[in-house]
PDB file of C-alpha atoms in Angstrom:
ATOM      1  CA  UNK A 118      83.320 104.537 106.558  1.00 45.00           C
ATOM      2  CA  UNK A 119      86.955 104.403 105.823  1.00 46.00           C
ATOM      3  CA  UNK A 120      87.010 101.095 107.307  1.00 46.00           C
ATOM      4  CA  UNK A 121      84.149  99.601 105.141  1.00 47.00           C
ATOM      5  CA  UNK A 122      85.855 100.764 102.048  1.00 46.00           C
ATOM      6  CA  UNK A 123      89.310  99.353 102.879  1.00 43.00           C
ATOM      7  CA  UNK A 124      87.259  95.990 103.647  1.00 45.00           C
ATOM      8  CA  UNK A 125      86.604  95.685  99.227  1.00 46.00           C
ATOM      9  CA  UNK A 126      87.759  93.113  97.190  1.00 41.00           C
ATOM     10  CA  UNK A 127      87.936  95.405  93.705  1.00 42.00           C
ATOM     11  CA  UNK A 128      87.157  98.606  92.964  1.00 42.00           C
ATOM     12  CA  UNK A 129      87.291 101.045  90.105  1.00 41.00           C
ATOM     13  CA  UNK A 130      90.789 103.200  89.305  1.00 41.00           C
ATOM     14  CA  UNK A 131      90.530 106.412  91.470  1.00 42.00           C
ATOM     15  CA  UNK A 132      90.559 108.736  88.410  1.00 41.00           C
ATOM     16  CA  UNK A 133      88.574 105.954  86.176  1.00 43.00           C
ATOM     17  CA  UNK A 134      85.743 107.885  84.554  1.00 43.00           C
ATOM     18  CA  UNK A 135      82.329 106.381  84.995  1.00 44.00           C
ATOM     19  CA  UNK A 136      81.744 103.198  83.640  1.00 46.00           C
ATOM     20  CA  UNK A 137      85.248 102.201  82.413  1.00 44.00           C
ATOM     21  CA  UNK A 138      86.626  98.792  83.628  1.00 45.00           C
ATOM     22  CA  UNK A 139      88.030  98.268  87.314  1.00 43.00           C
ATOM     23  CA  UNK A 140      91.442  99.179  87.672  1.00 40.00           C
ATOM     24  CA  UNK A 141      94.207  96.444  88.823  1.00 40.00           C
ATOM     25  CA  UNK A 142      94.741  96.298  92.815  1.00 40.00           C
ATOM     26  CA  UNK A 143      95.905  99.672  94.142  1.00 40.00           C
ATOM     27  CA  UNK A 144      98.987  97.406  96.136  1.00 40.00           C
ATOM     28  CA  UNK A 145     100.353  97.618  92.614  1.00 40.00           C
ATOM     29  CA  UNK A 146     100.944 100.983  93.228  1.00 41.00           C
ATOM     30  CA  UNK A 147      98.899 102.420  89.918  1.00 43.00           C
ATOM     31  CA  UNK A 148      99.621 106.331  89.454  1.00 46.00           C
ATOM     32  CA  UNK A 149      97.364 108.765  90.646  1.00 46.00           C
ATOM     33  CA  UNK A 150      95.732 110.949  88.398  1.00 49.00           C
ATOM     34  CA  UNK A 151      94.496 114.400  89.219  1.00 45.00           C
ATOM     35  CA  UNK A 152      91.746 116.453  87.698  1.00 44.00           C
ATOM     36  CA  UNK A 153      91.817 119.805  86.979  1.00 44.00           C
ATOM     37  CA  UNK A 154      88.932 119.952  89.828  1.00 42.00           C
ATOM     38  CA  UNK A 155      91.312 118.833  92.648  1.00 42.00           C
ATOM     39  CA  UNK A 156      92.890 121.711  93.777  1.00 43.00           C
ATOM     40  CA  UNK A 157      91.844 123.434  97.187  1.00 44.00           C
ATOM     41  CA  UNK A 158      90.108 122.050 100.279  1.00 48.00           C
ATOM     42  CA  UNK A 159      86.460 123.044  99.344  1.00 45.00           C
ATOM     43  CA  UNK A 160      84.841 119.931  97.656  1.00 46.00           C
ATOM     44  CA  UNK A 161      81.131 120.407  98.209  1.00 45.00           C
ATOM     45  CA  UNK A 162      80.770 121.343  94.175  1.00 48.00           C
ATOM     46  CA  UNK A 163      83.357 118.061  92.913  1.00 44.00           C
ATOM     47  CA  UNK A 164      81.090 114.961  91.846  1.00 42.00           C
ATOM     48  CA  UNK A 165      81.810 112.011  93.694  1.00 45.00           C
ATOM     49  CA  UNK A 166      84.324 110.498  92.983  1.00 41.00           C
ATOM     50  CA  UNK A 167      84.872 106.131  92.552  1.00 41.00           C
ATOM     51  CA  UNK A 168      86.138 104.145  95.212  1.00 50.00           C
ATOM     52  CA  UNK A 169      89.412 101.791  95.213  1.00 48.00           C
ATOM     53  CA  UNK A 170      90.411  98.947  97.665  1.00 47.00           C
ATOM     54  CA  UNK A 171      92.863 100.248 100.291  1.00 45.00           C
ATOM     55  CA  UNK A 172      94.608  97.774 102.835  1.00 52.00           C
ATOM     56  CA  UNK A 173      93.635  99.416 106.474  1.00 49.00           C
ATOM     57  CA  UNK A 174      97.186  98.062 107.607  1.00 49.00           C
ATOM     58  CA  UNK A 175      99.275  99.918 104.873  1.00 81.00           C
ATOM     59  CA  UNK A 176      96.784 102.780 103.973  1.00 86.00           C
ATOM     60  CA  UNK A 177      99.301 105.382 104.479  1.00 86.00           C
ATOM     61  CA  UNK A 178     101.792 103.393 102.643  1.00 89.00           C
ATOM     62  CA  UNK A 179     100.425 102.629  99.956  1.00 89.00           C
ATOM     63  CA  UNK A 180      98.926 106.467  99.486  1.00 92.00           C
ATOM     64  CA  UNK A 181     102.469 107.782  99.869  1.00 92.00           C
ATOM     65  CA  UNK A 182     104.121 105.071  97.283  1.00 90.00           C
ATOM     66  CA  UNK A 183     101.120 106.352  94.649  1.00 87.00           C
ATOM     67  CA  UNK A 184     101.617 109.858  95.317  1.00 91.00           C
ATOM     68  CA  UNK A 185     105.406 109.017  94.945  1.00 91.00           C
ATOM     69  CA  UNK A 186     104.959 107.724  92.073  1.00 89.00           C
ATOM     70  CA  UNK A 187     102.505 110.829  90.673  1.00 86.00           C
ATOM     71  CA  UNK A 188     105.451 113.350  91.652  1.00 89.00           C
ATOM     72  CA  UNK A 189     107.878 111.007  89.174  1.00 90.00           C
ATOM     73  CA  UNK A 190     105.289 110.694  86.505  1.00 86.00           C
ATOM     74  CA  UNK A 191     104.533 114.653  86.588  1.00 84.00           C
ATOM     75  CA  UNK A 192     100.779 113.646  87.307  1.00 85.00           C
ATOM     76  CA  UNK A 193     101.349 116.231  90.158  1.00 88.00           C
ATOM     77  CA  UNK A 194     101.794 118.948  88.531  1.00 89.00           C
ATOM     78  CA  UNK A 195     105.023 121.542  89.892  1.00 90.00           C
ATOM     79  CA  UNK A 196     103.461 124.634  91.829  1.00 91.00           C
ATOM     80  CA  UNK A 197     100.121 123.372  91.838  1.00 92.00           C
ATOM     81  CA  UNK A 198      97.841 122.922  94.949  1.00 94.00           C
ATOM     82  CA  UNK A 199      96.674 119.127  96.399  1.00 93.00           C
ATOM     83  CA  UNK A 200      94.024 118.979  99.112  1.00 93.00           C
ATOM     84  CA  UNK A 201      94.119 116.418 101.490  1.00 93.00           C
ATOM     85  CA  UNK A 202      89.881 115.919 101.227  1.00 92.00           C
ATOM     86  CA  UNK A 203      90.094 116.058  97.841  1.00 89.00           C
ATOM     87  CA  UNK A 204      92.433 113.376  97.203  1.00 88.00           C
ATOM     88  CA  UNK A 205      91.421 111.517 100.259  1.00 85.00           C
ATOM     89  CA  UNK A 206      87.771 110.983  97.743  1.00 85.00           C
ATOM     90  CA  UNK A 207      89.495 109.930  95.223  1.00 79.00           C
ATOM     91  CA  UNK A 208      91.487 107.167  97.502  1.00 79.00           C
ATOM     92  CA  UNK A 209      88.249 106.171  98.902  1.00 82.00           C
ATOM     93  CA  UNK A 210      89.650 106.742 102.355  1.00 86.00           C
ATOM     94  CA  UNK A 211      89.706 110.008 104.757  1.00 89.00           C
ATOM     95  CA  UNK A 212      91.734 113.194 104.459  1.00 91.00           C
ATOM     96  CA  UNK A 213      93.934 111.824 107.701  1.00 91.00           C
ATOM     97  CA  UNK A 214      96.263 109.228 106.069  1.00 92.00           C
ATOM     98  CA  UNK A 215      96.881 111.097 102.577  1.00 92.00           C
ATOM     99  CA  UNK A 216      97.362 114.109 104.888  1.00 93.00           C
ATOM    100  CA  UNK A 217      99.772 112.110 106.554  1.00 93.00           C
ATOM    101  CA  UNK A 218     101.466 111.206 103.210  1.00 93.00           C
ATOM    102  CA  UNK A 219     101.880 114.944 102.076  1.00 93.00           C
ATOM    103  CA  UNK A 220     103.808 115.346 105.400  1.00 93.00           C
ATOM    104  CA  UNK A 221     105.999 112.563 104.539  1.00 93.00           C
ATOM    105  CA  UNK A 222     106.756 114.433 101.110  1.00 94.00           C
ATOM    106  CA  UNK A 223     107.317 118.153 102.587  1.00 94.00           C
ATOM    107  CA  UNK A 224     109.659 116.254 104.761  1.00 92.00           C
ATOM    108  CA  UNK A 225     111.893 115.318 101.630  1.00 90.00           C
ATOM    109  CA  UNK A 226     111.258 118.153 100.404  1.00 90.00           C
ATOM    110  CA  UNK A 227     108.752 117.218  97.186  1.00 93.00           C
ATOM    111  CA  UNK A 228     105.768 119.455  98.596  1.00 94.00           C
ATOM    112  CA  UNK A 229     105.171 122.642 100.922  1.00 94.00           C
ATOM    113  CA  UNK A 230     102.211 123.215 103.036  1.00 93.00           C
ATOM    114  CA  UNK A 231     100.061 126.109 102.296  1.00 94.00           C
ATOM    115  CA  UNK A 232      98.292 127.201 105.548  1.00 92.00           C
ATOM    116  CA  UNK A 233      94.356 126.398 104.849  1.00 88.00           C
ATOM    117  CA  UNK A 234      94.487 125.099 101.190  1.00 91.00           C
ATOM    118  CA  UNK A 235      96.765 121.997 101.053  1.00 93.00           C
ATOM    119  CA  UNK A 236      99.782 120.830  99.810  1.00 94.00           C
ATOM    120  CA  UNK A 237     101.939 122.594  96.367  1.00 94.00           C
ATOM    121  CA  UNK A 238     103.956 120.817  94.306  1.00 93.00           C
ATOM    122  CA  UNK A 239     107.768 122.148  94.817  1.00 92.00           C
ATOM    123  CA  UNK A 240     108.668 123.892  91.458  1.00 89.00           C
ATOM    124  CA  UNK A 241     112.340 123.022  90.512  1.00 86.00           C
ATOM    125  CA  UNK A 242     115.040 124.460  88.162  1.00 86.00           C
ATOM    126  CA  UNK A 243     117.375 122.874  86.551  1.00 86.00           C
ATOM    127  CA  UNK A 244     120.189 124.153  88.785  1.00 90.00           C
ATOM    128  CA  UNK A 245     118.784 122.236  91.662  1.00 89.00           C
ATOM    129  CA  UNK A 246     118.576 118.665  89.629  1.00 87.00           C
ATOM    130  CA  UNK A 247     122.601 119.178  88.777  1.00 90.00           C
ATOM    131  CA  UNK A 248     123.281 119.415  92.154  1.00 92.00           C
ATOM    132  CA  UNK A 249     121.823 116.462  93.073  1.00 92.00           C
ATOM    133  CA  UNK A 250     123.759 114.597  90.474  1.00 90.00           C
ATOM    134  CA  UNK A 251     126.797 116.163  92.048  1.00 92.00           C
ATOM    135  CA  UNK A 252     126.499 115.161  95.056  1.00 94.00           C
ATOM    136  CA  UNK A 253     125.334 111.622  94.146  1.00 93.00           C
ATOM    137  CA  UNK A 254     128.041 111.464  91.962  1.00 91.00           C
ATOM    138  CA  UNK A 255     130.470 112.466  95.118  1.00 93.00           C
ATOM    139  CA  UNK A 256     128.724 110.047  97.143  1.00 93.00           C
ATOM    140  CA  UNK A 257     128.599 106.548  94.589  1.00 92.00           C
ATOM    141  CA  UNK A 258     131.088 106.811  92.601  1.00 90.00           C
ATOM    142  CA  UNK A 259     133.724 106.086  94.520  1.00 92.00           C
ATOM    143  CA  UNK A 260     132.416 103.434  96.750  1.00 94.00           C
ATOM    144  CA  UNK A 261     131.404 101.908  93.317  1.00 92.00           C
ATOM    145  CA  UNK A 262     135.037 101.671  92.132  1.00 91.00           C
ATOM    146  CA  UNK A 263     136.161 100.611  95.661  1.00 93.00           C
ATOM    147  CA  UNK A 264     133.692  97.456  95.099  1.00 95.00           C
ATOM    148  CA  UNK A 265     134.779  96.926  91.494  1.00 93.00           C
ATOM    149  CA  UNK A 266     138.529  96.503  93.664  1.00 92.00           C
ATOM    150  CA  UNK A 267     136.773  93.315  95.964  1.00 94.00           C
ATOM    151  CA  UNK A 268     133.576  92.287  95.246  1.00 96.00           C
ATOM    152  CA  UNK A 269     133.840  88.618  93.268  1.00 95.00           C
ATOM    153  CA  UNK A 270     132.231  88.527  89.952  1.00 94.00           C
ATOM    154  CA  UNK A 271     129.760  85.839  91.374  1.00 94.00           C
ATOM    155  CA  UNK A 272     128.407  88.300  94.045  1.00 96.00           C
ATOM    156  CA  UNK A 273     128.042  91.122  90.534  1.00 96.00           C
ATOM    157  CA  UNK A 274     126.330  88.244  88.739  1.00 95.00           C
ATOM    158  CA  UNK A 275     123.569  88.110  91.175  1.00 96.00           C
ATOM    159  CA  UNK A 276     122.563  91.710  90.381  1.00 96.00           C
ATOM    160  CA  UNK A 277     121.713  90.467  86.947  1.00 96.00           C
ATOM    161  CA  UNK A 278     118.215  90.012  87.101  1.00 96.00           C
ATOM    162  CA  UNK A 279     117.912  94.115  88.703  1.00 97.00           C
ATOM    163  CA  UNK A 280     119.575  95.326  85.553  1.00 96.00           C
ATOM    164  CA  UNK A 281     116.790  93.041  83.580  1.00 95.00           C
ATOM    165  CA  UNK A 282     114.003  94.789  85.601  1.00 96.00           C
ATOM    166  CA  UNK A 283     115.086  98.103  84.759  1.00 96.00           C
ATOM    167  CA  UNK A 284     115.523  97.262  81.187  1.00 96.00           C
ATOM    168  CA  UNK A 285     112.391  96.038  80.954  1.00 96.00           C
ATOM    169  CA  UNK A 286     111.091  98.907  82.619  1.00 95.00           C
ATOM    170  CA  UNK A 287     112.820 101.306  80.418  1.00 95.00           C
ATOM    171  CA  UNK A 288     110.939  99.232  77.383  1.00 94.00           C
ATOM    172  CA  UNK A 289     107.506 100.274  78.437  1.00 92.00           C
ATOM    173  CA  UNK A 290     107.982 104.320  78.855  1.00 89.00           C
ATOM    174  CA  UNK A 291     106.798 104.395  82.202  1.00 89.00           C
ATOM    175  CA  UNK A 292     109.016 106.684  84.156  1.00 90.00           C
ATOM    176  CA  UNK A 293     107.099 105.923  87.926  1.00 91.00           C
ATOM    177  CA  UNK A 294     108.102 101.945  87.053  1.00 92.00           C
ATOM    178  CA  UNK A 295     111.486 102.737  85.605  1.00 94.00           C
ATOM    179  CA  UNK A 296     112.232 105.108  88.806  1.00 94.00           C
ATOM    180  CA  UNK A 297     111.933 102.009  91.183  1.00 94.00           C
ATOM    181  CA  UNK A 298     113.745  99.481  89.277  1.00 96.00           C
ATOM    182  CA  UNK A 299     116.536 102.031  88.652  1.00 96.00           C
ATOM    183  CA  UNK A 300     116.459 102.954  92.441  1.00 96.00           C
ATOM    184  CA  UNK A 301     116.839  99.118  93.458  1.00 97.00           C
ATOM    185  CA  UNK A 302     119.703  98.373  91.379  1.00 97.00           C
ATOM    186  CA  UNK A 303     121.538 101.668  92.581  1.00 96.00           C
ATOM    187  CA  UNK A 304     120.768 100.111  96.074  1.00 97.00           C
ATOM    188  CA  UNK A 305     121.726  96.895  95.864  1.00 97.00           C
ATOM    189  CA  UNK A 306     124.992  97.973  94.589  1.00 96.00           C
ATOM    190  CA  UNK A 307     125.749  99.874  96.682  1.00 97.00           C
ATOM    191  CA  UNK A 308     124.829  97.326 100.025  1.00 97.00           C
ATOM    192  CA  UNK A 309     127.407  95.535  98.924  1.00 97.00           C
ATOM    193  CA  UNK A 310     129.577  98.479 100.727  1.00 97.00           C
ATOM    194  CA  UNK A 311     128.123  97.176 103.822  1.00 96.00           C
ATOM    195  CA  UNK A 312     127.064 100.890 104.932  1.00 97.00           C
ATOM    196  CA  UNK A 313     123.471 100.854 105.605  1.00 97.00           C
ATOM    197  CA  UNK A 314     123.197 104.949 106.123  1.00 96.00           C
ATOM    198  CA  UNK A 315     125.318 105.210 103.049  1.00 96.00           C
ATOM    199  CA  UNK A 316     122.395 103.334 101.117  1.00 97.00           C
ATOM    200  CA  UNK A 317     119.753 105.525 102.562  1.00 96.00           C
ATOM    201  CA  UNK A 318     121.454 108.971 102.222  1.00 96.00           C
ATOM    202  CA  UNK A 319     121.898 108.005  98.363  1.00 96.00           C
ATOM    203  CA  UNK A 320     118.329 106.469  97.935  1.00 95.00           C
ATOM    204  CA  UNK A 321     117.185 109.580  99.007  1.00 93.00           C
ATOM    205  CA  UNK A 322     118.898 111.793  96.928  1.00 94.00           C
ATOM    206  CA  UNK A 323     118.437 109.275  94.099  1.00 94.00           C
ATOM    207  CA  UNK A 324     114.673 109.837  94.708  1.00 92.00           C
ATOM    208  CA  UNK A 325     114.370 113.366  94.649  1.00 91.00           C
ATOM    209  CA  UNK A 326     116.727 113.755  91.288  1.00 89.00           C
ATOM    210  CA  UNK A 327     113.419 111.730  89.473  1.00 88.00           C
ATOM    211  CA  UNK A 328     111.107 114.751  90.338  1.00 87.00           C
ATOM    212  CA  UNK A 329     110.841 116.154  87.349  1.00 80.00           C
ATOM    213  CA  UNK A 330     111.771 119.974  86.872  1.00 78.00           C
ATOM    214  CA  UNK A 331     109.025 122.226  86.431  1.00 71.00           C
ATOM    215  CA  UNK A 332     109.192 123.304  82.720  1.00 65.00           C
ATOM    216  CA  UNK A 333     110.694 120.165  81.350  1.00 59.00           C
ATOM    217  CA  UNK A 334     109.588 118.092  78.188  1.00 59.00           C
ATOM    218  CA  UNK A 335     108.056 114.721  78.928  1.00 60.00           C
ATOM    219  CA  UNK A 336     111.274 111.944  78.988  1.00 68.00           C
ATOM    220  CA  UNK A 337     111.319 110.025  76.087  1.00 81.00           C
ATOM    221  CA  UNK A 338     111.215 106.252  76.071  1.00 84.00           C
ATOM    222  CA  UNK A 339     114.981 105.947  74.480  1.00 90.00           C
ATOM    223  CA  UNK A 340     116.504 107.951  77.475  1.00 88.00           C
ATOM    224  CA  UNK A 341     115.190 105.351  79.765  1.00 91.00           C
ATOM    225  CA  UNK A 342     116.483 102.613  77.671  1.00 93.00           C
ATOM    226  CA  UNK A 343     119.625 104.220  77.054  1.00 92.00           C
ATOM    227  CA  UNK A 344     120.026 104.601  80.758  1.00 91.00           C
ATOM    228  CA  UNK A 345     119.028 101.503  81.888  1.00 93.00           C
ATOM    229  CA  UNK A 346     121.676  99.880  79.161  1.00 94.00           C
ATOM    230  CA  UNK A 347     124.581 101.587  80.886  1.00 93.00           C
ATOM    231  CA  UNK A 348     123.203  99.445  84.327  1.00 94.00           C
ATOM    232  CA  UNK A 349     123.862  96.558  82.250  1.00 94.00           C
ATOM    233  CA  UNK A 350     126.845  97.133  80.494  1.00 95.00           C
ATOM    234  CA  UNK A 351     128.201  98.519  83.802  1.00 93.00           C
ATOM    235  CA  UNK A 352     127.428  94.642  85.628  1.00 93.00           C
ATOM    236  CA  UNK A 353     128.871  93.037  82.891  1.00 93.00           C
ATOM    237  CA  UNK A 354     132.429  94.966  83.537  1.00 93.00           C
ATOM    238  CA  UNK A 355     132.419  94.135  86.692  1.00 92.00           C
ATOM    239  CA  UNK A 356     131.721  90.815  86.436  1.00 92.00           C
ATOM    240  CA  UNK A 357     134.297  90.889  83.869  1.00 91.00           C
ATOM    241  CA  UNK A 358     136.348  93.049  86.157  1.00 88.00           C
ATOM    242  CA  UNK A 359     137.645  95.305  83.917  1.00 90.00           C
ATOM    243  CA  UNK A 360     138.092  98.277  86.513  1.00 88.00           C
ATOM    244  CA  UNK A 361     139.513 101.071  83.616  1.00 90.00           C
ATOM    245  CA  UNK A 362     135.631 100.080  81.819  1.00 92.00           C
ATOM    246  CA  UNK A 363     134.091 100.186  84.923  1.00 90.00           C
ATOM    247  CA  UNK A 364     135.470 103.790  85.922  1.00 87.00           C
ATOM    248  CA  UNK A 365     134.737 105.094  82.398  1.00 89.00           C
ATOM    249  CA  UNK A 366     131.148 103.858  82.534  1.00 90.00           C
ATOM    250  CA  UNK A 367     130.429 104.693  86.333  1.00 87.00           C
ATOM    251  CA  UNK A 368     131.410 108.708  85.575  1.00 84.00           C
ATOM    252  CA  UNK A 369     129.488 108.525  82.286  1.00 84.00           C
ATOM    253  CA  UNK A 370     126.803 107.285  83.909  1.00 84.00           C
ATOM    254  CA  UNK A 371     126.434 109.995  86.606  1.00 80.00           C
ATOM    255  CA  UNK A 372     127.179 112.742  84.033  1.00 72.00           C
ATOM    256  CA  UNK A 373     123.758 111.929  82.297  1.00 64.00           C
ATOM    257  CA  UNK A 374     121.667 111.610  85.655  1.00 55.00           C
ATOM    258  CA  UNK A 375     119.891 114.796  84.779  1.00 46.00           C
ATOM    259  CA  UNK A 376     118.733 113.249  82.240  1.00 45.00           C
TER     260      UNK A 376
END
């Protein structure tokens, strides 16, 4: 069955409620919505729920980049309960490959299994989130200011269209979108250090300082803007390499990442 689903052209959102419009392809990466309903492994009293067109080569990919993407957007919700069943319905695909997913995510440490019921949300304080900034700011900060030192201003200016992206995905409030464009210019910065476990070490932290903490107020568009500005005005000092701007806006910028 999972097969025949994953072999659709189109289908309605996931969390669509009858009779709305199809959704746009789930490759996109759409966030997941949960109803109050999907909590717990027993389904047998849930209506069914609409399908949506999963790839069968990149179903577990795809289900963790959405569910990803739900942790950042606060769509799943801090210290409550996911099945696998239950969202595997929603997917239109089995329990195995979103199961697989939720593994993925206790491995960074976004969910914990509980025995028998599913997956809960990790509940965070904000004593957790500055440590994370800490150590990313240990970690970039001063590779960034070693590159400011030797990378040309042609090889900053090529980095201009990732400070773009996240400005334009600051503009439309969506914090899942903003999260990946901010991620990717963070990383291609810091490639240019030629350290490829360097990168991944700091993507990884970078990722889990977007979970949002578990009593916080939903981020406003104008601290997405105002963050994604600094990426910009940060380029354009190095490009211009003017190192005492640079080391100014670097620190300033990691002292707001708990933001």
């Amino acid at each position: 069955m999972e097969q025949d689903r994953a072999r659709g052209a189109a289908a309605a959102h996931p969390y669509a409620p009858p009779g709305t419009a199809p959704a746009a392809s789930y490759a996109a990466a759409d966030r997941v919505r949960i109803p109050e309903q999907a909590r717990g492994e027993h389904t047998h009293s849930e209506p069914p729920a609409p399908r949506t067109t999963v790839r069968r080569h990149s179903v577990r990919g795809q289900i963790l980049q959405a569910l990803r993407a739900s942790l950042v957007s606060g769509e799943l919700v801090p210290g409550e309960v996911y099945s696998a069943p239950v969202l595997g319905e929603r997917f239109g695909v089995s329990a195995t490959p979103v199961r697989e997913a939720m593994q993925q995510l206790s491995l960074e440490g976004a969910v914990e299994v509980v025995p028998n019921r599913g997956f809960r949300v990790v509940e965070r304080g904000a004593r957790e989130l500055a440590e994370l900034a800490e150590v990313r700011a240990l970690i970039e900060v001063p590779v960034m200011l070693r590159l400011a030192r030797s990378v040309p201003a042609a090889r900053w200016a090529e980095l201009r269209p990732l400070a773009e992206a996240t400005a334009a995905a600051a503009a439309t409030g969506d914090r899942a979108s903003y999260a990946e464009s901010d991620r990717a210019f963070h990383r291609a910065v810091l490639s240019l250090a030629g350290n490829d476990q360097l990168v991944a070490i700091a993507d990884d932290l970078h990722r889990r300082s977007q979970w949002p903490l578990s009593s916080a107020p939903v981020t406003r568009r104008a601290d997405l803007v105002a963050d994604a500005a600094e990426h910009s005005a940060l380029l354009e000092a190095l490009i211009a390499q003017e190192l005492t701007v640079v080391q100014s806006l670097v620190r300033e910028h990691f002292t707001g990442a708990d933001r």
